[in-house]
PDB file of C-alpha atoms and ligand atoms in Angstrom:
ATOM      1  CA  UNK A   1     -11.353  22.988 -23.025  1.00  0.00           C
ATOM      2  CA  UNK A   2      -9.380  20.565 -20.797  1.00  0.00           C
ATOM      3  CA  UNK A   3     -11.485  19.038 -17.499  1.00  0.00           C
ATOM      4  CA  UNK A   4     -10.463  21.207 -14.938  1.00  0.00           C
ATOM      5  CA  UNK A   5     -11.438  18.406 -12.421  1.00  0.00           C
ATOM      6  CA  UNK A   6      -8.681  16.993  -9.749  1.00  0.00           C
ATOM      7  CA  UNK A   7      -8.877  15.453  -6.306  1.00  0.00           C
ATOM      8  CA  UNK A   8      -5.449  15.936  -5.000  1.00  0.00           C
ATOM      9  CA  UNK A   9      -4.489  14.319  -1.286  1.00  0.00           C
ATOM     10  CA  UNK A  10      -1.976  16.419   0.743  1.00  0.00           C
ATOM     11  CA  UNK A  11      -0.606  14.092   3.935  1.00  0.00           C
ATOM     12  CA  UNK A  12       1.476  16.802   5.238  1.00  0.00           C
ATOM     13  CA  UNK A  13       4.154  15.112   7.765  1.00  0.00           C
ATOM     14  CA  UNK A  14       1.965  11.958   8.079  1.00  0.00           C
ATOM     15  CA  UNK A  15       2.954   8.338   6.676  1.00  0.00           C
ATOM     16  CA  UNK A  16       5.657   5.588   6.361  1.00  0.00           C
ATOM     17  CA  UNK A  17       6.467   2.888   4.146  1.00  0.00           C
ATOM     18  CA  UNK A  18       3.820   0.815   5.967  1.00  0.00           C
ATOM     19  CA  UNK A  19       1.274   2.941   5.454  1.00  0.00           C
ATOM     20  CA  UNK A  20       2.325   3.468   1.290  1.00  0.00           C
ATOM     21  CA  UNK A  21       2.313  -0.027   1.074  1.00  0.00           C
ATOM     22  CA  UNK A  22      -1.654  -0.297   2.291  1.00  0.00           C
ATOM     23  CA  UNK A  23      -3.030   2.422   0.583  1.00  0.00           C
ATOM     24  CA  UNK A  24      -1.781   2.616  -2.973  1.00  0.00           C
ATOM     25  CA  UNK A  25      -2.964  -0.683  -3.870  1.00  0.00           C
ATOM     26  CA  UNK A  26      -5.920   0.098  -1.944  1.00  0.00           C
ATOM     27  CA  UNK A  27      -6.856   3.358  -3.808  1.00  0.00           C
ATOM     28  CA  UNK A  28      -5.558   1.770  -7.033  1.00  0.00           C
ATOM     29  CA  UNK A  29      -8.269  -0.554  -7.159  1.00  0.00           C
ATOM     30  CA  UNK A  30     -10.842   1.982  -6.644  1.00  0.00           C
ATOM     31  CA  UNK A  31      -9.255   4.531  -8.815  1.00  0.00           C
ATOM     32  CA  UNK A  32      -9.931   1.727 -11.860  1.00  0.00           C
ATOM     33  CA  UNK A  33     -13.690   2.866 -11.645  1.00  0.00           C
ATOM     34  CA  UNK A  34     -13.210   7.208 -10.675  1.00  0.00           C
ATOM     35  CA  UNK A  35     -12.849   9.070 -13.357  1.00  0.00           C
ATOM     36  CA  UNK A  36     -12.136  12.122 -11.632  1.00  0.00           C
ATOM     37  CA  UNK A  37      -8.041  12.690 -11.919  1.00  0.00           C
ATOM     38  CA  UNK A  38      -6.403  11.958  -8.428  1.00  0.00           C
ATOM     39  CA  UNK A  39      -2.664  12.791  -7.226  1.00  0.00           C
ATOM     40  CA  UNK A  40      -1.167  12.144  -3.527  1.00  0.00           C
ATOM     41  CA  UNK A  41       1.199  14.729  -2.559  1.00  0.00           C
ATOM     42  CA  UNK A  42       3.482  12.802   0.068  1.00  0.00           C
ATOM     43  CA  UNK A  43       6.726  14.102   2.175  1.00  0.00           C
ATOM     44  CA  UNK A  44       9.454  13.854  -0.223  1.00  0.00           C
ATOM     45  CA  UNK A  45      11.279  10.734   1.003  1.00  0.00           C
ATOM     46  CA  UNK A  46       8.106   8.992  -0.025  1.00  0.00           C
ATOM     47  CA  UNK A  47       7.244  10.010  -3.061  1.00  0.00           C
ATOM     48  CA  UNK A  48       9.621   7.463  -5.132  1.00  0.00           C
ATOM     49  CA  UNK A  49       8.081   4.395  -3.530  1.00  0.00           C
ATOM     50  CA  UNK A  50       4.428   5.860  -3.841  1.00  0.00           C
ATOM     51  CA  UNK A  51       5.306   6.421  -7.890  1.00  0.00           C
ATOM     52  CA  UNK A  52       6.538   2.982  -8.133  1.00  0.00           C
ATOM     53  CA  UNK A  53       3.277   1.626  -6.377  1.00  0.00           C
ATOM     54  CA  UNK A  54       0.743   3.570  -8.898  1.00  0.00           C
ATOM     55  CA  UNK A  55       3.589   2.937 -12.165  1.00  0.00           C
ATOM     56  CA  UNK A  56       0.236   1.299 -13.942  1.00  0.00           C
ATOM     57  CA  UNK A  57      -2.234   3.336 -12.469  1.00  0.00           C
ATOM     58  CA  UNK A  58      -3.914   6.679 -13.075  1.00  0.00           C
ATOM     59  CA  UNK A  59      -3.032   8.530  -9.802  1.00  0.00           C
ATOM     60  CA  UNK A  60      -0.713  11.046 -10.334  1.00  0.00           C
ATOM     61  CA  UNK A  61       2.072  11.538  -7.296  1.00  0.00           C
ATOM     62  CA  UNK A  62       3.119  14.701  -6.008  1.00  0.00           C
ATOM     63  CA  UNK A  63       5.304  16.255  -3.575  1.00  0.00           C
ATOM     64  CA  UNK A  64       4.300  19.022  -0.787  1.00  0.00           C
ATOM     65  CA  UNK A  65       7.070  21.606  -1.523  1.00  0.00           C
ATOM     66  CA  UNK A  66       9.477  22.371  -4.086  1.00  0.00           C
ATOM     67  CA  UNK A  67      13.050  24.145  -3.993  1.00  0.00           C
ATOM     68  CA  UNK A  68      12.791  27.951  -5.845  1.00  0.00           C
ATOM     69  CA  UNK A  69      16.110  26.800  -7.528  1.00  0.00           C
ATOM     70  CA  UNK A  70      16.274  25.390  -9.955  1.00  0.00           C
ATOM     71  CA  UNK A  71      20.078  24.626 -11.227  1.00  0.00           C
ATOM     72  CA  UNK A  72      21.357  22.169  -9.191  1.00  0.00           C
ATOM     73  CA  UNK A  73      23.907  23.293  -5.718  1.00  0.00           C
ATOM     74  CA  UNK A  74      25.152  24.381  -2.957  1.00  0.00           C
ATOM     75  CA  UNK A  75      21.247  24.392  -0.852  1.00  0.00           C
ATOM     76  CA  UNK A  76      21.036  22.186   2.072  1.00  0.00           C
ATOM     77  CA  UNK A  77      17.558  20.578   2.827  1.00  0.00           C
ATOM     78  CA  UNK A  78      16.315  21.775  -0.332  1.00  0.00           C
ATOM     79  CA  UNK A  79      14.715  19.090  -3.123  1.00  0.00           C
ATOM     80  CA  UNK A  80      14.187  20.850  -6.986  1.00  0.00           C
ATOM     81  CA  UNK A  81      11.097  20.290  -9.016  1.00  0.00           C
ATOM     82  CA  UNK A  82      13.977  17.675 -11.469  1.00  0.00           C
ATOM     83  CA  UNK A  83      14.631  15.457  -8.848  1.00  0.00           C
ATOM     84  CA  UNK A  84      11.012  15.169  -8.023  1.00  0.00           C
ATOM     85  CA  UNK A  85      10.334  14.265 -11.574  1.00  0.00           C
ATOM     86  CA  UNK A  86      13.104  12.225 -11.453  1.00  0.00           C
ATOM     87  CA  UNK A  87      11.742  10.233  -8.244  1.00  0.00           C
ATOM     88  CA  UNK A  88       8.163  10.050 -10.204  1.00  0.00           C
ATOM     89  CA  UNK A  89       6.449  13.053  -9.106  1.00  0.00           C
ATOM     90  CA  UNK A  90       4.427  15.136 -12.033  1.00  0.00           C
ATOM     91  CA  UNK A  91       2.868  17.604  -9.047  1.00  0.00           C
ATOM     92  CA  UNK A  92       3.856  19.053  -5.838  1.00  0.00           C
ATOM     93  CA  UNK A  93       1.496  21.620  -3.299  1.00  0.00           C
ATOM     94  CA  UNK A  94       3.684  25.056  -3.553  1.00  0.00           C
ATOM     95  CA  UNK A  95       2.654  27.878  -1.054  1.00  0.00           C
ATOM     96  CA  UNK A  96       0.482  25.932   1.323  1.00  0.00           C
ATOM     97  CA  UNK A  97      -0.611  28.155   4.418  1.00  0.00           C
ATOM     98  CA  UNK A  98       1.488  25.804   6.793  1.00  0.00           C
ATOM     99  CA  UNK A  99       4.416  26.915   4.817  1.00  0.00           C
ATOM    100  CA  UNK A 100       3.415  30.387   4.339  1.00  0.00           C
ATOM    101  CA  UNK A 101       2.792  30.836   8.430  1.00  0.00           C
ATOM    102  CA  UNK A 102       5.751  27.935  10.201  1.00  0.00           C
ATOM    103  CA  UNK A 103       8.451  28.403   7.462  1.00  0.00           C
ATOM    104  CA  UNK A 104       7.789  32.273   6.484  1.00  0.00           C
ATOM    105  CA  UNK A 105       7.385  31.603   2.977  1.00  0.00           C
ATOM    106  CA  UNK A 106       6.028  34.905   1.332  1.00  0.00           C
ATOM    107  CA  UNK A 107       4.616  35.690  -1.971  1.00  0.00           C
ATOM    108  CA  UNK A 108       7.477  36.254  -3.529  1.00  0.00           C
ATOM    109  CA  UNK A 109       8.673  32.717  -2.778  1.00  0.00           C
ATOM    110  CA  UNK A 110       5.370  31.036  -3.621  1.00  0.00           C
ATOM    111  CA  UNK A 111       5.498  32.574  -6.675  1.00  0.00           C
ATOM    112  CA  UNK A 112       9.412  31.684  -7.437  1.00  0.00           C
ATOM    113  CA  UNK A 113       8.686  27.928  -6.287  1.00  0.00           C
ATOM    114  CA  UNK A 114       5.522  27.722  -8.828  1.00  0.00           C
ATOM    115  CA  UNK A 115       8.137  29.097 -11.563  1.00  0.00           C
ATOM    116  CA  UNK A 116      10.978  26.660 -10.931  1.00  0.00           C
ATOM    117  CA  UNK A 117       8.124  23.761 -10.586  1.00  0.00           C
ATOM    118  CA  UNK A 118       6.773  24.413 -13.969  1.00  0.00           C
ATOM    119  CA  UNK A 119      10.169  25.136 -14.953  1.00  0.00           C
ATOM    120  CA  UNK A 120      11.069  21.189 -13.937  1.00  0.00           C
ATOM    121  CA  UNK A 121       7.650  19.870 -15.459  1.00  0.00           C
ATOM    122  CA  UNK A 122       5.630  19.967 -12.389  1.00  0.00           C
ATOM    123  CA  UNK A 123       2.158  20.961 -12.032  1.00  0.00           C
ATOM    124  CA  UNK A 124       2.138  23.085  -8.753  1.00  0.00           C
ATOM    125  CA  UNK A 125      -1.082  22.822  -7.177  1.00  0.00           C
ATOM    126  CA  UNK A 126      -0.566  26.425  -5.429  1.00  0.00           C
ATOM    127  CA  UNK A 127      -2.422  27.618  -2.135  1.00  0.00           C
ATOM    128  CA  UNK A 128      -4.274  30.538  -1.195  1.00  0.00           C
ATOM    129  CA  UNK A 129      -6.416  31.557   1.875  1.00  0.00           C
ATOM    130  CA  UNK A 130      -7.157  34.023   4.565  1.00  0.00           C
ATOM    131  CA  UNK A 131      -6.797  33.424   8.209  1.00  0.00           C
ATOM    132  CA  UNK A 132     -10.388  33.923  10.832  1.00  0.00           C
ATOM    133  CA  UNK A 133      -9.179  37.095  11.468  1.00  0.00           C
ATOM    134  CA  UNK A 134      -8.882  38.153   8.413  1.00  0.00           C
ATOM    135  CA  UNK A 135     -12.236  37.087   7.502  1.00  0.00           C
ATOM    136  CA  UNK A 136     -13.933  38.554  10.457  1.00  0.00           C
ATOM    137  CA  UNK A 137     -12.317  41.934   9.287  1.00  0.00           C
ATOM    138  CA  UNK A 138     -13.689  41.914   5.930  1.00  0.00           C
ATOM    139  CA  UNK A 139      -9.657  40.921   4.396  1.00  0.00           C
ATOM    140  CA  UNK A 140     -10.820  37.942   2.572  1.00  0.00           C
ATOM    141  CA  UNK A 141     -10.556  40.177  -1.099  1.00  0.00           C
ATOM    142  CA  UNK A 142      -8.152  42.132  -0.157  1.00  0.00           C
ATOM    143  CA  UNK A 143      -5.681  39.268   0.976  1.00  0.00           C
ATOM    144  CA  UNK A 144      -6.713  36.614  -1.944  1.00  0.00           C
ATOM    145  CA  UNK A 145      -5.759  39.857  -4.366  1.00  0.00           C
ATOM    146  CA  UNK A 146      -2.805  40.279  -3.027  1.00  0.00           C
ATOM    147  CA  UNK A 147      -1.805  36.443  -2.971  1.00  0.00           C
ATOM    148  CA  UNK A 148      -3.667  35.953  -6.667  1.00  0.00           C
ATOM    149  CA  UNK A 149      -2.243  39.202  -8.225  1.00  0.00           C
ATOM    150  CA  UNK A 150       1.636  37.895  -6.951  1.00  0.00           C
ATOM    151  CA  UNK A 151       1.299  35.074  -9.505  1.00  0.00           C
ATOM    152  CA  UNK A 152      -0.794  36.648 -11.718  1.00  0.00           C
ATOM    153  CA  UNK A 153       2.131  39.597 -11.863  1.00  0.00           C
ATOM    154  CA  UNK A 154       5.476  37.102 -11.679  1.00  0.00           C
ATOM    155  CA  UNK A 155       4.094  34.283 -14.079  1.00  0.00           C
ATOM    156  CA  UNK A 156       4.277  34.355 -17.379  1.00  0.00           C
ATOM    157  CA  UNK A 157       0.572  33.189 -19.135  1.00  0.00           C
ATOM    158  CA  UNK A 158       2.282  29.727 -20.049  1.00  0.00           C
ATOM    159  CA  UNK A 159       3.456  29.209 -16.309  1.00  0.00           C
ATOM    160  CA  UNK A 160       0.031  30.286 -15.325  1.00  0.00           C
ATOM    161  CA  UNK A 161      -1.685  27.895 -17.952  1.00  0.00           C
ATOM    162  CA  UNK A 162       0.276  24.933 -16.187  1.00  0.00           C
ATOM    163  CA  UNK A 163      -1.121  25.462 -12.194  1.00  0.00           C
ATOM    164  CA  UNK A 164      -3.680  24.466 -10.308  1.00  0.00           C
ATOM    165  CA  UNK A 165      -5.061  27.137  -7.374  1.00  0.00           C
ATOM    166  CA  UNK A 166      -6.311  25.821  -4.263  1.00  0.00           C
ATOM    167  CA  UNK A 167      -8.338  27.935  -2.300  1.00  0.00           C
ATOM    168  CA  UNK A 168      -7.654  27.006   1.172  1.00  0.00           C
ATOM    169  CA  UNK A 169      -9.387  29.251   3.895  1.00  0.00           C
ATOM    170  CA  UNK A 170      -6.780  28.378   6.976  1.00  0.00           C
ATOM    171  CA  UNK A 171      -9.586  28.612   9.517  1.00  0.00           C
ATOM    172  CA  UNK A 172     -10.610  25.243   7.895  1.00  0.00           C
ATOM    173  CA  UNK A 173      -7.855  23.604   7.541  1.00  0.00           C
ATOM    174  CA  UNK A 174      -7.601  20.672  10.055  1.00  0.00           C
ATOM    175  CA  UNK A 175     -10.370  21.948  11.623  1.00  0.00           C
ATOM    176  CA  UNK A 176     -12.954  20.288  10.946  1.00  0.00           C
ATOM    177  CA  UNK A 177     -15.080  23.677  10.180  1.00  0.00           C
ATOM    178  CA  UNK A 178     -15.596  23.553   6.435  1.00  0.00           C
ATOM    179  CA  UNK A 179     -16.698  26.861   4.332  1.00  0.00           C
ATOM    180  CA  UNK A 180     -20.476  26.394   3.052  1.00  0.00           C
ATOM    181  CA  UNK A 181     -20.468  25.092   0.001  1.00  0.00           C
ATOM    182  CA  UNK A 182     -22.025  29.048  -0.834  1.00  0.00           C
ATOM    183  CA  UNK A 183     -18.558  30.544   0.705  1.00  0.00           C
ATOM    184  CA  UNK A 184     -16.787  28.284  -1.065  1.00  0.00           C
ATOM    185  CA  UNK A 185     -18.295  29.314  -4.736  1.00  0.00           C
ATOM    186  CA  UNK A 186     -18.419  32.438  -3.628  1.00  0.00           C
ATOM    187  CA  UNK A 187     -14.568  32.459  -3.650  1.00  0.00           C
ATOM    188  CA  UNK A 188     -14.059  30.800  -6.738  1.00  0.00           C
ATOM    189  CA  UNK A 189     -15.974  32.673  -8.578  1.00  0.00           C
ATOM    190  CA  UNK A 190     -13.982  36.014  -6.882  1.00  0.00           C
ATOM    191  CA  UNK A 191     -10.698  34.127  -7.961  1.00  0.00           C
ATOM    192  CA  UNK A 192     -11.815  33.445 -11.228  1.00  0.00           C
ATOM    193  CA  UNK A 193     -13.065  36.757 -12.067  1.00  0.00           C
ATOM    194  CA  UNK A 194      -9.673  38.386 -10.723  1.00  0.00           C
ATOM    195  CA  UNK A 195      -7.806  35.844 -13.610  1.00  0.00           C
ATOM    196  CA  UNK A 196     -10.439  36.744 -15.971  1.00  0.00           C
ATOM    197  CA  UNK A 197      -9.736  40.557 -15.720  1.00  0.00           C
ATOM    198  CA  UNK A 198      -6.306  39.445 -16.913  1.00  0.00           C
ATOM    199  CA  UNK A 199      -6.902  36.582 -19.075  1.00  0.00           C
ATOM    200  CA  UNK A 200     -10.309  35.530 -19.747  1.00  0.00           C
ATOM    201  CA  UNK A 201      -9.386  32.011 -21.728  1.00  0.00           C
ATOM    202  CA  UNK A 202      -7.106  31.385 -18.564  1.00  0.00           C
ATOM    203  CA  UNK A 203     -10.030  31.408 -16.432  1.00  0.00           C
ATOM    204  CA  UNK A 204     -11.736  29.486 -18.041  1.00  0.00           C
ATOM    205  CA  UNK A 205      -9.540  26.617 -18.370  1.00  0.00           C
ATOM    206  CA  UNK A 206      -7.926  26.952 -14.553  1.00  0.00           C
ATOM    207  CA  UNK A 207      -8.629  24.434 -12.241  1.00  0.00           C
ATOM    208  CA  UNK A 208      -9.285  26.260  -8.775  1.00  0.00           C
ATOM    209  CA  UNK A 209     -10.010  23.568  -5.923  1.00  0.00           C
ATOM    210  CA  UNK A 210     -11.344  23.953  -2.439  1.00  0.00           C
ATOM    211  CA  UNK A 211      -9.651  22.797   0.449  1.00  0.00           C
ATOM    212  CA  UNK A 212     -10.188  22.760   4.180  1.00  0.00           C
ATOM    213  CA  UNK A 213     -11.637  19.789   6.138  1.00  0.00           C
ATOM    214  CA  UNK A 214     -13.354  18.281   3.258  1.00  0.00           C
ATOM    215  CA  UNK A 215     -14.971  14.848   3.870  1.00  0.00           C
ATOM    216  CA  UNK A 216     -16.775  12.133   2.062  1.00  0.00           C
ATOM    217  CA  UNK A 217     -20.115  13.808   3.649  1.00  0.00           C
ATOM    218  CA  UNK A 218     -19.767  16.962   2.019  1.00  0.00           C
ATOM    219  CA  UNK A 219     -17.762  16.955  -0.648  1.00  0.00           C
ATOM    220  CA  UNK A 220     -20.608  16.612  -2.997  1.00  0.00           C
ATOM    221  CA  UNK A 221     -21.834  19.591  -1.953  1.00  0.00           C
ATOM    222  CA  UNK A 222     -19.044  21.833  -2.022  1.00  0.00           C
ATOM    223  CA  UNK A 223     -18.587  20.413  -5.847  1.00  0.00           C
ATOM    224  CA  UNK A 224     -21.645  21.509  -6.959  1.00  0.00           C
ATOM    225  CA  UNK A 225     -20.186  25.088  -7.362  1.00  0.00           C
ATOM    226  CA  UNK A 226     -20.085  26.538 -10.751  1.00  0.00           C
ATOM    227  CA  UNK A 227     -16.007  27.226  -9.638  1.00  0.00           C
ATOM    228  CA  UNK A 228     -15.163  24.538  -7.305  1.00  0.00           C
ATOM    229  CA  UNK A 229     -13.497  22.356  -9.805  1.00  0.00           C
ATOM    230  CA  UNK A 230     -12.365  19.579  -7.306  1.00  0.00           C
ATOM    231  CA  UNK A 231     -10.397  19.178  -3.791  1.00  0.00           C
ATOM    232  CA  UNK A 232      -6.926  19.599  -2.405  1.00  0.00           C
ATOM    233  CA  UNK A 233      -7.845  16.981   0.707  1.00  0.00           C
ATOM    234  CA  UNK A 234      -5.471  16.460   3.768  1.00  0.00           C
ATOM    235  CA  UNK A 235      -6.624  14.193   6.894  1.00  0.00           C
ATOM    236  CA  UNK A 236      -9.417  12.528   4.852  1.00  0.00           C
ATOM    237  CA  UNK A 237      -6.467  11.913   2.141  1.00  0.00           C
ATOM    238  CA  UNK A 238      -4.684   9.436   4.180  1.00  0.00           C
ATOM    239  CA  UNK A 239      -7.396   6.566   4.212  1.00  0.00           C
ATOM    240  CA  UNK A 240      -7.544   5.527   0.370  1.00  0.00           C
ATOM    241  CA  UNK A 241     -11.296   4.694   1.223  1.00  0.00           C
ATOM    242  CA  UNK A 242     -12.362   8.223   2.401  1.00  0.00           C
ATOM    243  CA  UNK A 243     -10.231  10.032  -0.275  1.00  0.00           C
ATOM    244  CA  UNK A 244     -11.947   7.615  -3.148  1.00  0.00           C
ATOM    245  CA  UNK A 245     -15.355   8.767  -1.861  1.00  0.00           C
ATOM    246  CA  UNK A 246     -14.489  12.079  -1.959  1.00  0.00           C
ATOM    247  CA  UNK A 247     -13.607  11.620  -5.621  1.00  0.00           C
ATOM    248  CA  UNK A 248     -16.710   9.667  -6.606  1.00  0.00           C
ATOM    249  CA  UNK A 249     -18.205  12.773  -5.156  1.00  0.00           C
ATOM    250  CA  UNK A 250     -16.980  14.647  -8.033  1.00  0.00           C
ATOM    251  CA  UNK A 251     -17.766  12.061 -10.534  1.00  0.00           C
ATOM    252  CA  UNK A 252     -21.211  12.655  -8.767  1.00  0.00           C
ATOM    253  CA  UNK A 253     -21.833  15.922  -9.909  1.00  0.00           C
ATOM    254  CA  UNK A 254     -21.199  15.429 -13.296  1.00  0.00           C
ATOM    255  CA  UNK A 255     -17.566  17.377 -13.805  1.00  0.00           C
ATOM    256  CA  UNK A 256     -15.854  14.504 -14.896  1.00  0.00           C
ATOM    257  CA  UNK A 257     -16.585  12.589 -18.053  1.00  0.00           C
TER     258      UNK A 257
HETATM  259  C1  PEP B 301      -4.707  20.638   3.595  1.00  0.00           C
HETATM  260  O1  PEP B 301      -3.811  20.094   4.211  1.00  0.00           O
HETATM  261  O2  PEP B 301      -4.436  21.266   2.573  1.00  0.00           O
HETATM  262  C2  PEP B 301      -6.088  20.500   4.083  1.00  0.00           C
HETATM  263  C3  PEP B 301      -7.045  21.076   3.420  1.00  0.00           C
HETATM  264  O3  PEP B 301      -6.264  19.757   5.223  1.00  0.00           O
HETATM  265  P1  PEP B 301      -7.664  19.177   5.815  1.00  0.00           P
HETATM  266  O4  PEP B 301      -8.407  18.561   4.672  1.00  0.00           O
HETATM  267  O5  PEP B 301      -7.245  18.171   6.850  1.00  0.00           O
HETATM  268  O6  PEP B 301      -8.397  20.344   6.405  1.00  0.00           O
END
């Protein structure tokens, strides 16, 4: 089986060519001693000069959307899974929370963007979570079943075999408030036993990652899940330092060899 392990850095609308410039050689040198695979998902208009800065490096680059079409057309504002290969991007964050609450983007969407990224070549790291609310009304199954069985129902098992799920609970996003590293497993062992009811070798080799407000100081923690098989980091992402810690921290626990 394939290491499921990945540290994946999601800067949202953050950065500039300045701020490229001082982090990738920054987390290139300390990505020459991590073993722990590590991709940056950066806005679009970034992502070409972030894939020419890590060209001899092991950090894969990714983008933080991707367009549900896939020929090539008449779609304003929209950026498909080929040209993000095509600007050096092998994986891009489909469905993340502030998509699926700002930009109404529903299952059905999520699920049609993680098609055409695969599609293009992409690995789609793909998000799940449940609001508070949701969690103070006893939703948190209910809603990751829904969001889990729309991919598990419009993928095919190759399309499936090619993602990466991020469980993201959205009360921890930015937040500072992480999940215990006991909620956490406890959710990605949920997850993985909903794939395994459909595919048992699929979840077994699926990456599913944690993310909301993880840090260098607890990280290690949060790895030591049976499920948690790595990180899909924003804020602490945008400081090469803090996001190399946070991958050490899976080297740490021994899921990386
Ligand atoms: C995210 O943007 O996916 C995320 C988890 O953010 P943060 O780490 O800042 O909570």
């Amino acid at each position: 089986m394939h290491s499921r392990a990945i540290v994946a850095g999601n800067w949202k609308m953050n950065g500039s060519r300045a701020a490229i410039d001082e982090f990738a050689p920054a987390l290139a040198d300390a990505a020459a001693g991590i073993r722990c695979p590590l991709a940056v998902c950066v806005p679009f208009v970034y992502v070409s000069r972030l894939a020419e800065r890590f060209a001899d490096t092991t950090v894969a680059v990714g983008g933080q959307d991707v367009a549900a079409e896939v020929e090539a057309g008449a779609f304003t504002g929209e950026v498909s899974g080929e040209m993000l290969i095509d600007a050096g991007a092998t994986h891009t964050v489909v469905g993340h929370s502030e998509r699926r609450e700002k930009y109404g983007e529903t299952d059905a969407i999520v699920v049609a963007k993680t098609r055409a990224a695969v599609t293009a070549g992409l690995v789609p790291i793909v998000c799940v979570g449940e609001t508070l609310e949701q969690r103070e009304n006893d939703q948190v199954e209910a809603v990751l079943g829904r969001q889990l069985g729309a991919l598990l129902d419009g993928c095919s098992a190759e399309e499936l075999d090619r993602i990466v799920l991020a469980y993201e609970p959205i009360w921890a996003i930015g937040t500072g408030r992480t999940a215990t590293p006991e909620q956490a497993q406890e959710i990605h062992a949920y997850l993985r036993s909903q794939i395994a009811d459909r595919d048992a070798t699929l979840a077994r080799s699926l990456s599913i990652v944690y993310g909301g407000s993880v840090k260098p100081d607890n990280a290690e923690a949060i790895f030591a899940g049976d499920d948690v098989d790595g990180a899909l980091v924003g804020g602490a992402s945008l400081k090469a330092d803090s996001f190399a810690d946070i991958a050490r921290a899976m080297d740490a626990v021994g899921k990386t060899s």
